[in-house]
Amino acid sequence: MSGEHTSAPVAARVRRLEERLIEAGVVGEEQLDAALAAMLKGASPVNGARIVARAWVDEGFRARLLDDANAALPEVGLSMAGGIQEQRLKVVENTETAHHVIVCTLCSCYPIGLLGPSPSWYKSEAYRSRVVREPRAVLAEFGLELPADTAVTVWDSSAESRYLVLPRRPDGTAGMSEPELAALVTREGLIGTAAV
Ligand code: FE
């Protein structure tokens, strides 16, 4: 992806907002710090990879995950309740004929608990605006060339709703254990900018 993302103006705006909330007595500095720490505790793409590996080996879990991800996550010791309020998670499954990719066109909403802090390109104006208009071109820039008959769906995240891509299980992995499968899954695969 081209386009350099600078987080400085956003960071300054966030800090001003924090100061106003504290001045107004809405929250205390310690509460804010505690909420941030809780959100980031254990946040890593390892979590998303574990979810995917379980879905690949356990058909029942896969079905429950696609049906209601929030209800299925505790089966692998995870939840979406890490932040101030529980966010809805929808897991979207790649197939031979369908590919999914996630974005937040408005800002940078992202399932941080399952993927860790988002990469800077995810927050960039270039990605947010272009992936909606020309997803195939953007995916090609990430090195992901999709067949012409694959339907590409772009999912726009919001404050209440987050998405996670369930990539296709690679060929030749039939004999692999669940941890071995999890090690194949990348952050980009969970966003949809890579195949796995
Ligand atoms: Fe956002």
PDB file of C-alpha atoms and ligand atoms in Angstrom:
ATOM      1  CA  MET A   1       0.000   0.000   0.000  1.00  0.00           C
ATOM      2  CA  SER A   2       1.179   3.489  -0.747  1.00  0.00           C
ATOM      3  CA  GLY A   3       0.248   6.500   1.358  1.00  0.00           C
ATOM      4  CA  GLU A   4       2.014   7.243   4.612  1.00  0.00           C
ATOM      5  CA  HIS A   5      -0.204   7.213   7.651  1.00  0.00           C
ATOM      6  CA  THR A   6       0.653   9.719  10.344  1.00  0.00           C
ATOM      7  CA  SER A   7      -0.984   9.071  13.675  1.00  0.00           C
ATOM      8  CA  ALA A   8       0.192  12.304  15.349  1.00  0.00           C
ATOM      9  CA  PRO A   9      -2.926  14.430  14.613  1.00  0.00           C
ATOM     10  CA  VAL A  10      -5.202  11.590  15.754  1.00  0.00           C
ATOM     11  CA  ALA A  11      -3.167  11.066  18.917  1.00  0.00           C
ATOM     12  CA  ALA A  12      -3.404  14.786  19.703  1.00  0.00           C
ATOM     13  CA  ARG A  13      -7.176  14.756  19.167  1.00  0.00           C
ATOM     14  CA  VAL A  14      -7.561  11.694  21.388  1.00  0.00           C
ATOM     15  CA  ARG A  15      -5.493  13.346  24.113  1.00  0.00           C
ATOM     16  CA  ARG A  16      -7.675  16.523  23.951  1.00  0.00           C
ATOM     17  CA  LEU A  17     -10.797  14.360  24.224  1.00  0.00           C
ATOM     18  CA  GLU A  18      -9.329  12.523  27.221  1.00  0.00           C
ATOM     19  CA  GLU A  19      -8.528  15.831  28.906  1.00  0.00           C
ATOM     20  CA  ARG A  20     -12.065  17.127  28.378  1.00  0.00           C
ATOM     21  CA  LEU A  21     -13.623  13.934  29.751  1.00  0.00           C
ATOM     22  CA  ILE A  22     -11.385  14.127  32.798  1.00  0.00           C
ATOM     23  CA  GLU A  23     -12.064  17.879  33.299  1.00  0.00           C
ATOM     24  CA  ALA A  24     -15.813  17.273  33.038  1.00  0.00           C
ATOM     25  CA  GLY A  25     -15.542  14.544  35.649  1.00  0.00           C
ATOM     26  CA  VAL A  26     -16.916  11.921  33.232  1.00  0.00           C
ATOM     27  CA  VAL A  27     -13.971   9.607  33.821  1.00  0.00           C
ATOM     28  CA  GLY A  28     -10.769   9.643  35.815  1.00  0.00           C
ATOM     29  CA  GLU A  29      -7.272   9.235  34.386  1.00  0.00           C
ATOM     30  CA  GLU A  30      -6.907   5.933  36.227  1.00  0.00           C
ATOM     31  CA  GLN A  31     -10.193   4.620  34.800  1.00  0.00           C
ATOM     32  CA  LEU A  32      -9.033   5.465  31.285  1.00  0.00           C
ATOM     33  CA  ASP A  33      -5.695   3.763  31.849  1.00  0.00           C
ATOM     34  CA  ALA A  34      -7.415   0.699  33.304  1.00  0.00           C
ATOM     35  CA  ALA A  35      -9.810   0.464  30.338  1.00  0.00           C
ATOM     36  CA  LEU A  36      -6.895   0.690  27.887  1.00  0.00           C
ATOM     37  CA  ALA A  37      -4.865  -1.904  29.763  1.00  0.00           C
ATOM     38  CA  ALA A  38      -7.850  -4.272  29.843  1.00  0.00           C
ATOM     39  CA  MET A  39      -8.396  -3.821  26.110  1.00  0.00           C
ATOM     40  CA  LEU A  40      -4.782  -4.539  25.208  1.00  0.00           C
ATOM     41  CA  LYS A  41      -4.199  -7.354  27.696  1.00  0.00           C
ATOM     42  CA  GLY A  42      -3.512 -10.483  25.701  1.00  0.00           C
ATOM     43  CA  ALA A  43      -4.515  -8.725  22.451  1.00  0.00           C
ATOM     44  CA  SER A  44      -2.666 -10.506  19.634  1.00  0.00           C
ATOM     45  CA  PRO A  45      -3.244 -12.072  16.216  1.00  0.00           C
ATOM     46  CA  VAL A  46      -2.404 -15.365  17.944  1.00  0.00           C
ATOM     47  CA  ASN A  47      -5.992 -15.248  19.253  1.00  0.00           C
ATOM     48  CA  GLY A  48      -7.505 -14.891  15.792  1.00  0.00           C
ATOM     49  CA  ALA A  49      -5.256 -17.662  14.490  1.00  0.00           C
ATOM     50  CA  ARG A  50      -6.439 -19.991  17.265  1.00  0.00           C
ATOM     51  CA  ILE A  51     -10.067 -19.313  16.350  1.00  0.00           C
ATOM     52  CA  VAL A  52      -9.372 -20.137  12.706  1.00  0.00           C
ATOM     53  CA  ALA A  53      -7.446 -23.331  13.460  1.00  0.00           C
ATOM     54  CA  ARG A  54     -10.261 -24.561  15.702  1.00  0.00           C
ATOM     55  CA  ALA A  55     -12.831 -23.801  13.001  1.00  0.00           C
ATOM     56  CA  TRP A  56     -10.741 -25.764  10.476  1.00  0.00           C
ATOM     57  CA  VAL A  57     -10.598 -28.899  12.640  1.00  0.00           C
ATOM     58  CA  ASP A  58     -14.000 -28.738  14.351  1.00  0.00           C
ATOM     59  CA  GLU A  59     -16.997 -28.497  12.043  1.00  0.00           C
ATOM     60  CA  GLY A  60     -19.397 -27.887  14.943  1.00  0.00           C
ATOM     61  CA  PHE A  61     -17.335 -24.968  16.232  1.00  0.00           C
ATOM     62  CA  ARG A  62     -17.090 -23.548  12.704  1.00  0.00           C
ATOM     63  CA  ALA A  63     -20.880 -23.580  12.354  1.00  0.00           C
ATOM     64  CA  ARG A  64     -21.415 -21.988  15.781  1.00  0.00           C
ATOM     65  CA  LEU A  65     -18.728 -19.368  15.054  1.00  0.00           C
ATOM     66  CA  LEU A  66     -20.355 -18.323  11.775  1.00  0.00           C
ATOM     67  CA  ASP A  67     -23.798 -18.313  13.372  1.00  0.00           C
ATOM     68  CA  ASP A  68     -22.941 -16.300  16.504  1.00  0.00           C
ATOM     69  CA  ALA A  69     -19.262 -15.541  17.026  1.00  0.00           C
ATOM     70  CA  ASN A  70     -19.793 -13.821  20.393  1.00  0.00           C
ATOM     71  CA  ALA A  71     -21.428 -16.967  21.771  1.00  0.00           C
ATOM     72  CA  ALA A  72     -18.773 -19.292  20.288  1.00  0.00           C
ATOM     73  CA  LEU A  73     -15.613 -17.441  21.387  1.00  0.00           C
ATOM     74  CA  PRO A  74     -15.681 -18.663  25.027  1.00  0.00           C
ATOM     75  CA  GLU A  75     -15.174 -22.200  23.638  1.00  0.00           C
ATOM     76  CA  VAL A  76     -11.585 -21.162  22.867  1.00  0.00           C
ATOM     77  CA  GLY A  77     -11.237 -19.018  25.999  1.00  0.00           C
ATOM     78  CA  LEU A  78     -11.858 -15.678  24.258  1.00  0.00           C
ATOM     79  CA  SER A  79     -14.552 -12.999  24.291  1.00  0.00           C
ATOM     80  CA  MET A  80     -15.417  -9.603  22.801  1.00  0.00           C
ATOM     81  CA  ALA A  81     -16.160  -8.101  26.217  1.00  0.00           C
ATOM     82  CA  GLY A  82     -12.632  -6.755  26.809  1.00  0.00           C
ATOM     83  CA  GLY A  83     -13.503  -3.108  26.185  1.00  0.00           C
ATOM     84  CA  ILE A  84     -16.012  -0.787  27.801  1.00  0.00           C
ATOM     85  CA  GLN A  85     -18.930  -2.640  26.199  1.00  0.00           C
ATOM     86  CA  GLU A  86     -19.127  -5.936  24.313  1.00  0.00           C
ATOM     87  CA  GLN A  87     -18.813  -5.480  20.552  1.00  0.00           C
ATOM     88  CA  ARG A  88     -20.634  -7.659  18.053  1.00  0.00           C
ATOM     89  CA  LEU A  89     -18.287  -9.884  16.090  1.00  0.00           C
ATOM     90  CA  LYS A  90     -19.220 -11.336  12.730  1.00  0.00           C
ATOM     91  CA  VAL A  91     -16.933 -13.975  11.266  1.00  0.00           C
ATOM     92  CA  VAL A  92     -17.011 -14.055   7.461  1.00  0.00           C
ATOM     93  CA  GLU A  93     -15.835 -17.214   5.714  1.00  0.00           C
ATOM     94  CA  ASN A  94     -13.766 -17.313   2.556  1.00  0.00           C
ATOM     95  CA  THR A  95     -14.703 -20.041   0.097  1.00  0.00           C
ATOM     96  CA  GLU A  96     -13.649 -21.090  -3.380  1.00  0.00           C
ATOM     97  CA  THR A  97     -16.028 -18.492  -4.818  1.00  0.00           C
ATOM     98  CA  ALA A  98     -16.179 -15.788  -2.124  1.00  0.00           C
ATOM     99  CA  HIS A  99     -13.490 -13.630  -0.549  1.00  0.00           C
ATOM    100  CA  HIS A 100     -13.966 -11.210   2.335  1.00  0.00           C
ATOM    101  CA  VAL A 101     -11.914  -8.216   3.443  1.00  0.00           C
ATOM    102  CA  ILE A 102     -12.434  -5.863   6.379  1.00  0.00           C
ATOM    103  CA  VAL A 103     -12.034  -2.115   6.722  1.00  0.00           C
ATOM    104  CA  CYS A 104     -13.294   0.771   8.823  1.00  0.00           C
ATOM    105  CA  THR A 105     -14.084   3.509   6.315  1.00  0.00           C
ATOM    106  CA  LEU A 106     -14.889   6.038   9.052  1.00  0.00           C
ATOM    107  CA  CYS A 107     -11.863   5.632  11.299  1.00  0.00           C
ATOM    108  CA  SER A 108     -10.012   2.497  12.378  1.00  0.00           C
ATOM    109  CA  CYS A 109     -12.416   0.106  14.155  1.00  0.00           C
ATOM    110  CA  TYR A 110     -10.782  -3.290  14.418  1.00  0.00           C
ATOM    111  CA  PRO A 111     -11.087  -6.421  16.580  1.00  0.00           C
ATOM    112  CA  ILE A 112      -8.051  -5.471  18.681  1.00  0.00           C
ATOM    113  CA  GLY A 113      -8.560  -8.233  21.234  1.00  0.00           C
ATOM    114  CA  LEU A 114      -8.350 -10.881  18.525  1.00  0.00           C
ATOM    115  CA  LEU A 115      -5.768  -9.246  16.246  1.00  0.00           C
ATOM    116  CA  GLY A 116      -3.687  -6.946  18.451  1.00  0.00           C
ATOM    117  CA  PRO A 117      -3.250  -3.243  17.571  1.00  0.00           C
ATOM    118  CA  SER A 118      -4.062  -2.571  13.922  1.00  0.00           C
ATOM    119  CA  PRO A 119      -1.308  -2.064  11.325  1.00  0.00           C
ATOM    120  CA  SER A 120      -0.780   1.530  10.208  1.00  0.00           C
ATOM    121  CA  TRP A 121      -1.920   0.786   6.649  1.00  0.00           C
ATOM    122  CA  TYR A 122      -5.315  -0.307   8.021  1.00  0.00           C
ATOM    123  CA  LYS A 123      -5.757   3.184   9.468  1.00  0.00           C
ATOM    124  CA  SER A 124      -4.468   4.942   6.357  1.00  0.00           C
ATOM    125  CA  GLU A 125      -6.757   7.124   4.263  1.00  0.00           C
ATOM    126  CA  ALA A 126      -5.543   5.278   1.149  1.00  0.00           C
ATOM    127  CA  TYR A 127      -6.645   1.823   2.347  1.00  0.00           C
ATOM    128  CA  ARG A 128      -9.920   3.013   3.876  1.00  0.00           C
ATOM    129  CA  SER A 129     -11.080   4.816   0.772  1.00  0.00           C
ATOM    130  CA  ARG A 130      -9.664   2.562  -1.944  1.00  0.00           C
ATOM    131  CA  VAL A 131     -10.514  -0.919  -0.661  1.00  0.00           C
ATOM    132  CA  VAL A 132     -14.214  -0.084  -0.974  1.00  0.00           C
ATOM    133  CA  ARG A 133     -13.958   1.335  -4.510  1.00  0.00           C
ATOM    134  CA  GLU A 134     -11.419  -1.054  -5.993  1.00  0.00           C
ATOM    135  CA  PRO A 135     -10.915  -4.032  -3.658  1.00  0.00           C
ATOM    136  CA  ARG A 136      -9.296  -6.240  -6.308  1.00  0.00           C
ATOM    137  CA  ALA A 137      -6.649  -3.631  -7.127  1.00  0.00           C
ATOM    138  CA  VAL A 138      -5.872  -3.097  -3.439  1.00  0.00           C
ATOM    139  CA  LEU A 139      -5.690  -6.846  -2.762  1.00  0.00           C
ATOM    140  CA  ALA A 140      -3.379  -7.261  -5.769  1.00  0.00           C
ATOM    141  CA  GLU A 141      -1.052  -4.669  -4.223  1.00  0.00           C
ATOM    142  CA  PHE A 142      -0.927  -6.900  -1.147  1.00  0.00           C
ATOM    143  CA  GLY A 143       0.073  -9.757  -3.473  1.00  0.00           C
ATOM    144  CA  LEU A 144      -3.334 -11.411  -3.434  1.00  0.00           C
ATOM    145  CA  GLU A 145      -4.602 -12.062  -6.962  1.00  0.00           C
ATOM    146  CA  LEU A 146      -8.123 -13.495  -6.927  1.00  0.00           C
ATOM    147  CA  PRO A 147      -9.769 -15.405  -9.778  1.00  0.00           C
ATOM    148  CA  ALA A 148     -12.140 -13.220 -11.827  1.00  0.00           C
ATOM    149  CA  ASP A 149     -15.184 -15.251 -10.724  1.00  0.00           C
ATOM    150  CA  THR A 150     -14.454 -14.881  -6.995  1.00  0.00           C
ATOM    151  CA  ALA A 151     -16.962 -12.520  -5.386  1.00  0.00           C
ATOM    152  CA  VAL A 152     -15.233  -9.954  -3.166  1.00  0.00           C
ATOM    153  CA  THR A 153     -17.168  -8.517  -0.211  1.00  0.00           C
ATOM    154  CA  VAL A 154     -15.842  -5.582   1.823  1.00  0.00           C
ATOM    155  CA  TRP A 155     -17.108  -5.372   5.413  1.00  0.00           C
ATOM    156  CA  ASP A 156     -17.190  -1.925   7.007  1.00  0.00           C
ATOM    157  CA  SER A 157     -16.522  -2.063  10.749  1.00  0.00           C
ATOM    158  CA  SER A 158     -18.079   0.345  13.231  1.00  0.00           C
ATOM    159  CA  ALA A 159     -18.004   1.171  16.917  1.00  0.00           C
ATOM    160  CA  GLU A 160     -20.479  -1.644  17.641  1.00  0.00           C
ATOM    161  CA  SER A 161     -19.626  -4.197  14.943  1.00  0.00           C
ATOM    162  CA  ARG A 162     -16.330  -5.887  14.209  1.00  0.00           C
ATOM    163  CA  TYR A 163     -15.415  -8.492  11.603  1.00  0.00           C
ATOM    164  CA  LEU A 164     -12.914 -11.325  11.335  1.00  0.00           C
ATOM    165  CA  VAL A 165     -12.131 -13.262   8.169  1.00  0.00           C
ATOM    166  CA  LEU A 166     -12.061 -17.054   8.320  1.00  0.00           C
ATOM    167  CA  PRO A 167      -9.534 -17.919   5.596  1.00  0.00           C
ATOM    168  CA  ARG A 168      -9.714 -21.121   3.535  1.00  0.00           C
ATOM    169  CA  ARG A 169      -7.730 -24.012   4.932  1.00  0.00           C
ATOM    170  CA  PRO A 170      -4.688 -24.460   2.665  1.00  0.00           C
ATOM    171  CA  ASP A 171      -4.323 -27.632   0.620  1.00  0.00           C
ATOM    172  CA  GLY A 172      -1.882 -30.208   1.920  1.00  0.00           C
ATOM    173  CA  THR A 173      -2.575 -29.525   5.598  1.00  0.00           C
ATOM    174  CA  ALA A 174      -4.709 -32.606   6.327  1.00  0.00           C
ATOM    175  CA  GLY A 175      -2.189 -34.134   8.727  1.00  0.00           C
ATOM    176  CA  MET A 176      -1.480 -30.972  10.708  1.00  0.00           C
ATOM    177  CA  SER A 177      -2.338 -30.476  14.370  1.00  0.00           C
ATOM    178  CA  GLU A 178      -4.424 -27.521  15.556  1.00  0.00           C
ATOM    179  CA  PRO A 179      -1.340 -25.561  16.814  1.00  0.00           C
ATOM    180  CA  GLU A 180       0.465 -26.257  13.532  1.00  0.00           C
ATOM    181  CA  LEU A 181      -2.527 -24.941  11.607  1.00  0.00           C
ATOM    182  CA  ALA A 182      -2.735 -21.847  13.830  1.00  0.00           C
ATOM    183  CA  ALA A 183       0.906 -21.081  13.007  1.00  0.00           C
ATOM    184  CA  LEU A 184      -0.027 -20.811   9.301  1.00  0.00           C
ATOM    185  CA  VAL A 185      -2.569 -18.026   9.896  1.00  0.00           C
ATOM    186  CA  THR A 186      -1.352 -14.437   9.495  1.00  0.00           C
ATOM    187  CA  ARG A 187      -2.822 -11.138  10.645  1.00  0.00           C
ATOM    188  CA  GLU A 188      -3.331 -10.182   6.981  1.00  0.00           C
ATOM    189  CA  GLY A 189      -5.226 -13.439   6.421  1.00  0.00           C
ATOM    190  CA  LEU A 190      -7.576 -12.502   9.279  1.00  0.00           C
ATOM    191  CA  ILE A 191      -8.151  -9.051   7.729  1.00  0.00           C
ATOM    192  CA  GLY A 192      -8.564 -10.530   4.253  1.00  0.00           C
ATOM    193  CA  THR A 193      -5.547  -8.925   2.576  1.00  0.00           C
ATOM    194  CA  ALA A 194      -3.814 -12.315   2.349  1.00  0.00           C
ATOM    195  CA  ALA A 195      -5.147 -15.778   1.502  1.00  0.00           C
ATOM    196  CA  VAL A 196      -4.200 -17.259   4.920  1.00  0.00           C
TER     197      VAL A 196
HETATM  198 FE    FE B   1     -13.566   2.977  13.117  1.00  0.00          FE
END
